[in-house]
mmCIF file with all atom_site columns, C-alpha atoms in Angstrom:
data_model
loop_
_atom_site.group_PDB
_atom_site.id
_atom_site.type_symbol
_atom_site.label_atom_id
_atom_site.label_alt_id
_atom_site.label_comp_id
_atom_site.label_asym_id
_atom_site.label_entity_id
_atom_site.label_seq_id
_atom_site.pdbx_PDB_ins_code
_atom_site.Cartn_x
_atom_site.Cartn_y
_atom_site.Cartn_z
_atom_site.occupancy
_atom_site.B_iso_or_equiv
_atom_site.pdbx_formal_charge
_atom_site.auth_seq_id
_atom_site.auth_comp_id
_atom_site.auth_asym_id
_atom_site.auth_atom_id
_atom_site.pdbx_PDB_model_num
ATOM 1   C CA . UNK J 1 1   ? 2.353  22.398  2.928   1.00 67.00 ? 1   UNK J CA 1
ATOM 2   C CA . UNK J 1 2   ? 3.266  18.549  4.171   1.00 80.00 ? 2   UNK J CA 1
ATOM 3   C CA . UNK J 1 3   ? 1.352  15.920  2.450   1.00 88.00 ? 3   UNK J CA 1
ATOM 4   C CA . UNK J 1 4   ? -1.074 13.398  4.707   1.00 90.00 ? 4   UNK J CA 1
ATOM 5   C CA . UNK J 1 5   ? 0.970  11.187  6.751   1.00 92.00 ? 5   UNK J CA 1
ATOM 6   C CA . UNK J 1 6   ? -1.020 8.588   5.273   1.00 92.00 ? 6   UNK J CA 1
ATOM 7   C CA . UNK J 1 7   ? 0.126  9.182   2.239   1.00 92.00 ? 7   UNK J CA 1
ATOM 8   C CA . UNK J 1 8   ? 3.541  8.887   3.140   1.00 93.00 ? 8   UNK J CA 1
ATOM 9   C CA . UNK J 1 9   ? 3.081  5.472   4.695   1.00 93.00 ? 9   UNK J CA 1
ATOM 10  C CA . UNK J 1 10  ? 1.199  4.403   1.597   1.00 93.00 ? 10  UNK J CA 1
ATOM 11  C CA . UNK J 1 11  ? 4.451  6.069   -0.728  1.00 92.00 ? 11  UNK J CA 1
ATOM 12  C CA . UNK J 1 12  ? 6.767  4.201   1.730   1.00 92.00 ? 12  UNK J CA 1
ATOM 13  C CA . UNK J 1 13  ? 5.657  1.559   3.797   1.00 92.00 ? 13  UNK J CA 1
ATOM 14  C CA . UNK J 1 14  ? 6.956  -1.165  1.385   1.00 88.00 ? 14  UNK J CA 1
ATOM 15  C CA . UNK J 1 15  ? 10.412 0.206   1.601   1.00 87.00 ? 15  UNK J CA 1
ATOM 16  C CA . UNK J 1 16  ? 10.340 0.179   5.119   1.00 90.00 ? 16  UNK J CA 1
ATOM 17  C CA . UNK J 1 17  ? 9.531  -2.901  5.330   1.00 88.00 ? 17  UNK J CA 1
ATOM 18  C CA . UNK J 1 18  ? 11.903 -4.402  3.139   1.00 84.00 ? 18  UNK J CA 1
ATOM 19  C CA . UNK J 1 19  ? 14.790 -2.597  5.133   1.00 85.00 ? 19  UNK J CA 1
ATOM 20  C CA . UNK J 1 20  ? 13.314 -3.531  8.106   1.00 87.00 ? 20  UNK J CA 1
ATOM 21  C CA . UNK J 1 21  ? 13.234 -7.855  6.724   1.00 84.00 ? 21  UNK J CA 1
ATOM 22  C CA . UNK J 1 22  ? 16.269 -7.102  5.736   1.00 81.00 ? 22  UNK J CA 1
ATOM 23  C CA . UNK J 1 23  ? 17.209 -6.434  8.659   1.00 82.00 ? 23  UNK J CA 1
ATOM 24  C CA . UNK J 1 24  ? 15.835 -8.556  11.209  1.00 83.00 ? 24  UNK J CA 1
ATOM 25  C CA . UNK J 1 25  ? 13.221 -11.675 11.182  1.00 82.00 ? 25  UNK J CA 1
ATOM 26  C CA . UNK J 1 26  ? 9.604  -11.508 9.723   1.00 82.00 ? 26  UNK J CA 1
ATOM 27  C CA . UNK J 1 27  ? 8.340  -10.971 13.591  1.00 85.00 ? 27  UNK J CA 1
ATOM 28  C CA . UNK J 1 28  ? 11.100 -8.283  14.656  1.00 87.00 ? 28  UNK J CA 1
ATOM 29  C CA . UNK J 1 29  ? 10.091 -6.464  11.276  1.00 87.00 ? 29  UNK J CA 1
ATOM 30  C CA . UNK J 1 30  ? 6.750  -6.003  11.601  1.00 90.00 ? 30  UNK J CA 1
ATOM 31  C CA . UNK J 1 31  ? 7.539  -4.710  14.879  1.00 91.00 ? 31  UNK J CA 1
ATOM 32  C CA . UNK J 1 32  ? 9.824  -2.574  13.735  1.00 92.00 ? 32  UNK J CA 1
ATOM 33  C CA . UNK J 1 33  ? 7.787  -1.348  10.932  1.00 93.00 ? 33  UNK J CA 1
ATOM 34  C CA . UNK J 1 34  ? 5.229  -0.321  13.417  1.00 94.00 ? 34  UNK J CA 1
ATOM 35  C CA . UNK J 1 35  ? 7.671  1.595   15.621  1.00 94.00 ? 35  UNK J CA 1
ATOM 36  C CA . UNK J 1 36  ? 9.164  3.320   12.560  1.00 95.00 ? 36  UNK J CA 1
ATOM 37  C CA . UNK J 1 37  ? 5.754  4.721   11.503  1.00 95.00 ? 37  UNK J CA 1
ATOM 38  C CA . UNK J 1 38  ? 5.112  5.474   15.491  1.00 94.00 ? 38  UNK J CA 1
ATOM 39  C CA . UNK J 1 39  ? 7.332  7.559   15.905  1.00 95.00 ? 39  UNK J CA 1
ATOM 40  C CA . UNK J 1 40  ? 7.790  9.535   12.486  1.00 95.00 ? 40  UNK J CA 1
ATOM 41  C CA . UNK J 1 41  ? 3.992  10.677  13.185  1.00 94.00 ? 41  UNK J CA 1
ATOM 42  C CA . UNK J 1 42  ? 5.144  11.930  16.178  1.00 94.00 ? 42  UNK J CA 1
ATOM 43  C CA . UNK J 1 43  ? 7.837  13.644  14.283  1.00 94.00 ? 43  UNK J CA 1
ATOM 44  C CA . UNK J 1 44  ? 6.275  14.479  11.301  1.00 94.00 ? 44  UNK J CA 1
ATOM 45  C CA . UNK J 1 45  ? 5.257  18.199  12.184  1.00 92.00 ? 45  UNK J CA 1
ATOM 46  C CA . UNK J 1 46  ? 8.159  19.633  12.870  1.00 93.00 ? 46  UNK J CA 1
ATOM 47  C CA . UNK J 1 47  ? 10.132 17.723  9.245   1.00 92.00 ? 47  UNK J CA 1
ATOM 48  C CA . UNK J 1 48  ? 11.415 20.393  6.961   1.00 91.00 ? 48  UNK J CA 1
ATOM 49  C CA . UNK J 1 49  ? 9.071  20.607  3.601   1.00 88.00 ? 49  UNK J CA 1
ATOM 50  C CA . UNK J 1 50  ? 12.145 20.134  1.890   1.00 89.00 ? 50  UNK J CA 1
ATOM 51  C CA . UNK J 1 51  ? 13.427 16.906  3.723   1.00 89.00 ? 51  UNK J CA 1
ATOM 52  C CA . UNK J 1 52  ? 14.114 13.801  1.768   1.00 89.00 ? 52  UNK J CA 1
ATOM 53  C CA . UNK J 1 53  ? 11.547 11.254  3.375   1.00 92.00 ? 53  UNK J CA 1
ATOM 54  C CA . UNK J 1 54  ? 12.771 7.791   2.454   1.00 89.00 ? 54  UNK J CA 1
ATOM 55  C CA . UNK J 1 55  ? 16.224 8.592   3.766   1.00 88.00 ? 55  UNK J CA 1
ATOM 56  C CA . UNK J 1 56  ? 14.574 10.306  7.162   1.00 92.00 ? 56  UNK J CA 1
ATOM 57  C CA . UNK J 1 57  ? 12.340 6.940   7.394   1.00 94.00 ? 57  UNK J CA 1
ATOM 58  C CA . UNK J 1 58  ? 15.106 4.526   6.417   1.00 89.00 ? 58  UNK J CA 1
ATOM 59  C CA . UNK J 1 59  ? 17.066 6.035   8.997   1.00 88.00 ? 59  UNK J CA 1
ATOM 60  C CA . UNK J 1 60  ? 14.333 6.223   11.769  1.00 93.00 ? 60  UNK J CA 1
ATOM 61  C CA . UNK J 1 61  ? 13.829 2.106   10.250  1.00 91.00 ? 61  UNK J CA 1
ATOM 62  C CA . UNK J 1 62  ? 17.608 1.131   11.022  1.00 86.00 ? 62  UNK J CA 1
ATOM 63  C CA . UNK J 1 63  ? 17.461 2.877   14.436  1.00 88.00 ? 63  UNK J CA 1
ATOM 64  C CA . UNK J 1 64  ? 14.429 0.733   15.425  1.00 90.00 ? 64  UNK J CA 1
ATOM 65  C CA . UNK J 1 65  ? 15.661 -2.512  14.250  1.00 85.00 ? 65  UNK J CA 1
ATOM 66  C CA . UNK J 1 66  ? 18.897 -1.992  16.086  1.00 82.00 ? 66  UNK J CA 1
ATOM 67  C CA . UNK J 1 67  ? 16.503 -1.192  19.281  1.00 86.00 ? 67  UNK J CA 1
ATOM 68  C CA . UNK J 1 68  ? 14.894 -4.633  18.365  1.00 83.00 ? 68  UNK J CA 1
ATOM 69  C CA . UNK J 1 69  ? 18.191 -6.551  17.713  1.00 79.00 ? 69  UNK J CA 1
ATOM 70  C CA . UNK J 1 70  ? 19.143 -4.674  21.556  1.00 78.00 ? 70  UNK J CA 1
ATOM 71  C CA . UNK J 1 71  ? 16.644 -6.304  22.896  1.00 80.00 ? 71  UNK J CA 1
ATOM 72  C CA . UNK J 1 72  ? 16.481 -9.920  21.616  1.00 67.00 ? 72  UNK J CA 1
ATOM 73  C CA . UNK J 1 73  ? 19.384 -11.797 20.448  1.00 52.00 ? 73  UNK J CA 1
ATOM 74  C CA . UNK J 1 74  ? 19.752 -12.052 16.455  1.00 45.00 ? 74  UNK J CA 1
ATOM 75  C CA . UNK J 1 75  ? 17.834 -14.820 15.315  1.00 46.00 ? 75  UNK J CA 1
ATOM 76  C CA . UNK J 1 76  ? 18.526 -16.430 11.897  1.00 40.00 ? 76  UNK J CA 1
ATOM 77  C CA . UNK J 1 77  ? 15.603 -15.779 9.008   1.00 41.00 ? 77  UNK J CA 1
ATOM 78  C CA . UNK J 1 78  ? 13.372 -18.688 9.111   1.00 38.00 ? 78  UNK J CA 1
ATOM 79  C CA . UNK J 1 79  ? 14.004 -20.912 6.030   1.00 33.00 ? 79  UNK J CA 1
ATOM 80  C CA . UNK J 1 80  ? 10.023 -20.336 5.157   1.00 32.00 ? 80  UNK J CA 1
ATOM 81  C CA . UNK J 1 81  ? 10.142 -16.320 5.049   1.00 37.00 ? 81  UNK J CA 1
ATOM 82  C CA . UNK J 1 82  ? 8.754  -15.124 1.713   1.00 37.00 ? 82  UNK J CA 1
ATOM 83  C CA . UNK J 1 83  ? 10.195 -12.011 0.264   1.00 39.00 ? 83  UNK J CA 1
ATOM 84  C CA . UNK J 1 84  ? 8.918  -9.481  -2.343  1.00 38.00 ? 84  UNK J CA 1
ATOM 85  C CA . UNK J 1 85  ? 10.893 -8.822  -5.068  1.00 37.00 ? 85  UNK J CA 1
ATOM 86  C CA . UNK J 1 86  ? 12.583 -5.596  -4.318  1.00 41.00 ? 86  UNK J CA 1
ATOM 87  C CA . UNK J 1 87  ? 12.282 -3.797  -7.263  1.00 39.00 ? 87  UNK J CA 1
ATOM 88  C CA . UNK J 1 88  ? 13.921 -3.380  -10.891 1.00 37.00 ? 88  UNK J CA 1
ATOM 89  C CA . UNK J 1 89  ? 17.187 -2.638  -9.316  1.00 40.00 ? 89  UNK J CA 1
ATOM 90  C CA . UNK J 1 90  ? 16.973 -6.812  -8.518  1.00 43.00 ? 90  UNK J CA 1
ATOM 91  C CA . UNK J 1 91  ? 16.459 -8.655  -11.377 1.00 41.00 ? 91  UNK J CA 1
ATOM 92  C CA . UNK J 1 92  ? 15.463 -12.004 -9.827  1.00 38.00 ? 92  UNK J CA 1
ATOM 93  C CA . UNK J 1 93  ? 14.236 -15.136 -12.569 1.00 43.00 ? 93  UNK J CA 1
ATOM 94  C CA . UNK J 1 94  ? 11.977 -17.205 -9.797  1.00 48.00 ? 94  UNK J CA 1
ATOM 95  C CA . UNK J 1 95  ? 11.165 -17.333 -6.374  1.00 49.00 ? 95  UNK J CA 1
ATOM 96  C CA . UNK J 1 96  ? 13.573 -19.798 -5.177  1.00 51.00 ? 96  UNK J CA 1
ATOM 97  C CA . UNK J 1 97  ? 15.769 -17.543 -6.255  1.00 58.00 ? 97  UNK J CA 1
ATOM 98  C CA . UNK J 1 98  ? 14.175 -14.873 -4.400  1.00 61.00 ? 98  UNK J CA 1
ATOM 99  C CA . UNK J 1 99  ? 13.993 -16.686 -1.335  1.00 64.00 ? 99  UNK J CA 1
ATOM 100 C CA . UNK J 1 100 ? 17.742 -18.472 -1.094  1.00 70.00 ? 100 UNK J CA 1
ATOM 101 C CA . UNK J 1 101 ? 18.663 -14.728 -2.715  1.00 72.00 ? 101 UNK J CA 1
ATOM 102 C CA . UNK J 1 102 ? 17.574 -13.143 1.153   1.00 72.00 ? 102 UNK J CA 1
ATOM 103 C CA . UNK J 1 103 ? 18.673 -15.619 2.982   1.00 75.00 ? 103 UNK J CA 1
ATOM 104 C CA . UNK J 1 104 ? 22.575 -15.477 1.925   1.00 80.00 ? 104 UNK J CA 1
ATOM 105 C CA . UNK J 1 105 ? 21.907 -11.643 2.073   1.00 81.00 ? 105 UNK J CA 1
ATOM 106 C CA . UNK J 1 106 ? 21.105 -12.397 6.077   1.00 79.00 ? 106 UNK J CA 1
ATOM 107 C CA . UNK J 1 107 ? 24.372 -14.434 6.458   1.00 85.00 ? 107 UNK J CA 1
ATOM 108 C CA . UNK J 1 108 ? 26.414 -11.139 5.277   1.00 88.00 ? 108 UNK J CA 1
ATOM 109 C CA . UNK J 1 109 ? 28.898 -9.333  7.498   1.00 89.00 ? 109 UNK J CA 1
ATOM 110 C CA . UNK J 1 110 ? 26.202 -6.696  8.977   1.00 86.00 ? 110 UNK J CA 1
ATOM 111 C CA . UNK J 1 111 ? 27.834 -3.804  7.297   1.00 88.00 ? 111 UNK J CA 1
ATOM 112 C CA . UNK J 1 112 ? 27.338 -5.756  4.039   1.00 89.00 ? 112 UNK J CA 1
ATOM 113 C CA . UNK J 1 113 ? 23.615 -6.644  4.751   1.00 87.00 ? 113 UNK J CA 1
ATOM 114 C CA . UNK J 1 114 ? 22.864 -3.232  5.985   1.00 85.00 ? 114 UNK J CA 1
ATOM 115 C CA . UNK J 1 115 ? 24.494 -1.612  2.922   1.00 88.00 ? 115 UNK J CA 1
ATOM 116 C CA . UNK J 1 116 ? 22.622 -4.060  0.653   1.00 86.00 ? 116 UNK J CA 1
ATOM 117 C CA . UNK J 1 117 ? 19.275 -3.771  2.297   1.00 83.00 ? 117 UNK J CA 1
ATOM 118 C CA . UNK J 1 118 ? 19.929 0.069   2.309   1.00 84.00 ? 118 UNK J CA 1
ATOM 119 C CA . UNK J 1 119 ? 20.824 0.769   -1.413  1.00 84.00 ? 119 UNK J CA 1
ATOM 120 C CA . UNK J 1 120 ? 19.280 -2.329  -2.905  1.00 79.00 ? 120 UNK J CA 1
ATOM 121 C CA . UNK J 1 121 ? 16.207 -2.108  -0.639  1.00 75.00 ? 121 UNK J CA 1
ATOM 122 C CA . UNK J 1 122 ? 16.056 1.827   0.434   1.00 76.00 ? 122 UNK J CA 1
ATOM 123 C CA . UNK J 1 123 ? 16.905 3.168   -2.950  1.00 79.00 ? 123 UNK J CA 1
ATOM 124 C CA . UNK J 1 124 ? 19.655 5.416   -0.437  1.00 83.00 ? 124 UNK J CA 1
ATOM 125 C CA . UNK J 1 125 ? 22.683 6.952   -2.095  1.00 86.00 ? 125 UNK J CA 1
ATOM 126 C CA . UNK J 1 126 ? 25.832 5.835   -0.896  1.00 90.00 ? 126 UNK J CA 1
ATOM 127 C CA . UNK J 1 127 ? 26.404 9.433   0.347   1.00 88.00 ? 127 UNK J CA 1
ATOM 128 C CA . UNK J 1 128 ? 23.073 8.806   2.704   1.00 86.00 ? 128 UNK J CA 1
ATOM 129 C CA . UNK J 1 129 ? 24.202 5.582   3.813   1.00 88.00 ? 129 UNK J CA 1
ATOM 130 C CA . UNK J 1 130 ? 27.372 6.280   4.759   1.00 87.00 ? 130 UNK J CA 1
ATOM 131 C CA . UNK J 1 131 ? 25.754 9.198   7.252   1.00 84.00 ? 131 UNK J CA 1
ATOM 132 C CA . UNK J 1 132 ? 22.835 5.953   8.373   1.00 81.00 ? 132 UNK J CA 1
ATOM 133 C CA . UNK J 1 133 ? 26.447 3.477   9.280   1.00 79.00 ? 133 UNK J CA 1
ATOM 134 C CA . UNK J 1 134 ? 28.395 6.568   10.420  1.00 76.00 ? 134 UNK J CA 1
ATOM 135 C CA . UNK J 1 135 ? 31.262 5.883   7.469   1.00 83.00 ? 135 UNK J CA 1
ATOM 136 C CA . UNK J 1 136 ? 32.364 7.783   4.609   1.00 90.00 ? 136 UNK J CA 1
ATOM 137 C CA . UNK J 1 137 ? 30.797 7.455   0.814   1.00 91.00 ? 137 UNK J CA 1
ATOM 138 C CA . UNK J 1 138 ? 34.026 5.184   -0.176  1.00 93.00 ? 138 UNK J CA 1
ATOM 139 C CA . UNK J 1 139 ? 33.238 2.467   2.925   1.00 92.00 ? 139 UNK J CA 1
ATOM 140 C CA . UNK J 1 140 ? 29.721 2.381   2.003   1.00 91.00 ? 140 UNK J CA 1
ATOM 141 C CA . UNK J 1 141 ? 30.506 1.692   -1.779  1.00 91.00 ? 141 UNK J CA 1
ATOM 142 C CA . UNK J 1 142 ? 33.050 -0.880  -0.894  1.00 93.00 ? 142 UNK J CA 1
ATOM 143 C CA . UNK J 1 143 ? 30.592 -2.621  2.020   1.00 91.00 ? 143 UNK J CA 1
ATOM 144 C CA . UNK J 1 144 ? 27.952 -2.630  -1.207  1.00 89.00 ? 144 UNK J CA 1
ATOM 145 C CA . UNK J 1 145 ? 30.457 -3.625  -3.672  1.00 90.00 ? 145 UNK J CA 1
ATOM 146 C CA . UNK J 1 146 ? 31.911 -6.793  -1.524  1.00 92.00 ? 146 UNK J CA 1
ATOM 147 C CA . UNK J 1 147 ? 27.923 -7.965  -0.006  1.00 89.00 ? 147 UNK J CA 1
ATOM 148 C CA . UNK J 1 148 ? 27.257 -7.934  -4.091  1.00 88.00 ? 148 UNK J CA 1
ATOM 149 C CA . UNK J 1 149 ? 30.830 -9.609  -4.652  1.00 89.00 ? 149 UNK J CA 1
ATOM 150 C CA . UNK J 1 150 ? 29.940 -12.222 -2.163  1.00 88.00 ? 150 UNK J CA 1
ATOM 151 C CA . UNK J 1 151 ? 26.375 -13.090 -2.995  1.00 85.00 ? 151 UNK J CA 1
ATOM 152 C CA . UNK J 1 152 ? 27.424 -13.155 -6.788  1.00 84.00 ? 152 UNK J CA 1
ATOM 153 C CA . UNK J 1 153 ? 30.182 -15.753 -5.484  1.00 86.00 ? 153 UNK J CA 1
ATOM 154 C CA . UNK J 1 154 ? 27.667 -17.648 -3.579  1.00 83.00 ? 154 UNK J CA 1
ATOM 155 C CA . UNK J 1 155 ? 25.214 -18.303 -5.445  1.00 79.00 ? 155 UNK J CA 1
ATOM 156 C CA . UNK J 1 156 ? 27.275 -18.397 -8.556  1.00 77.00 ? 156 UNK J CA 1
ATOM 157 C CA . UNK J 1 157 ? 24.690 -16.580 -10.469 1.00 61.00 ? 157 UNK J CA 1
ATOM 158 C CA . UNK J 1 158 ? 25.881 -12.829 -11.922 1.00 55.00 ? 158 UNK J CA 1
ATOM 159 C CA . UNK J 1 159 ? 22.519 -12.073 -13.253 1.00 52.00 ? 159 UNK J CA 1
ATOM 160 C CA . UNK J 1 160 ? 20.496 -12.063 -9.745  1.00 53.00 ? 160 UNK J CA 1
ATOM 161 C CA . UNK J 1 161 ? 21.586 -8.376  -8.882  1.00 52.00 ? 161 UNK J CA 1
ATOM 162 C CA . UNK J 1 162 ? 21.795 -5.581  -11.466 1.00 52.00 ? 162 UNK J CA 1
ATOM 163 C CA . UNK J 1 163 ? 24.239 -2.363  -10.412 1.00 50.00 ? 163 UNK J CA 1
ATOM 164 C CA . UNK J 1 164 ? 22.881 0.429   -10.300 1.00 45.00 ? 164 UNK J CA 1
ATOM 165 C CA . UNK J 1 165 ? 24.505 3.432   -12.143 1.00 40.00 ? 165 UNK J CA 1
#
């Protein structure tokens, strides 16, 4: 028995968000937010009891934000968007951190920023984003492993992002 799709948008919603900010600008996000949740009702019935749900939404997220980024040229992040802290895996000390922290993480290389937004953001294993950027497990590490290398470099601060184990 599936649980009430509301309940998955309350379980979820946040993450999908964040991927989606990550992703695009405040505006494009909350479109794409809305899309994402569009069309996994539509899709909900027929999802296998079984199915992981953040990866199916994360993935449903990343093909909506590349619809939006089809659409509209990439814009850069407004210097005034406000971030939530993503979660324990980011261990950031203020806000200014927090803010400067997403904006170098929109000036990655996309596979970077989507690998980032994806594990740091998503909670994804490496193994589902690799299938989400159509790579391998070992490109998707490396993508993670150099957008953390390079934001570490950047804002010459190693404590702002934790690895995960």
């Amino acid at each position: 028995m599936q649980i009430p799709f509301e309940r998955i948008v309350q379980d979820y919603g946040l993450n999908v968000l964040r991927v989606c900010r990550a992703l695009l600008d405040e505006h494009r996000a909350q479109d794409a937010w809305s899309e994402t949740f569009l069309s996994a009702l539509k899709a909900y019935p027929q999802l296998a009891e079984d199915a992981n749900v953040s990866a199916w939404l994360v993935r449903i997220a990343r093909n909506k934000a590349i619809d939006e980024l089809r659409k509209n040229k990439p814009e850069i992040l407004d210097d005034h968007l406000q971030w939530e802290q993503a979660d324990d895996q980011v261990n950031l000390q203020t806000e200014a951190d927090n803010l400067q922290l997403w904006q170098e993480v929109a000036k990655l290389p996309q596979k970077q920023r989507m690998v980032v937004a994806y594990r740091y953001l998503g909670g994804l294993s490496y193994a589902q984003i690799a299938q989400l950027v159509s790579g391998n497990e070992a490109a998707a590490r490396r993508a993670g492993s150099d957008g953390i290398k390079n934001l570490r470099r950047i804002l010459g601060d190693d404590s702002l992002w934790q690895e995960q184990s």
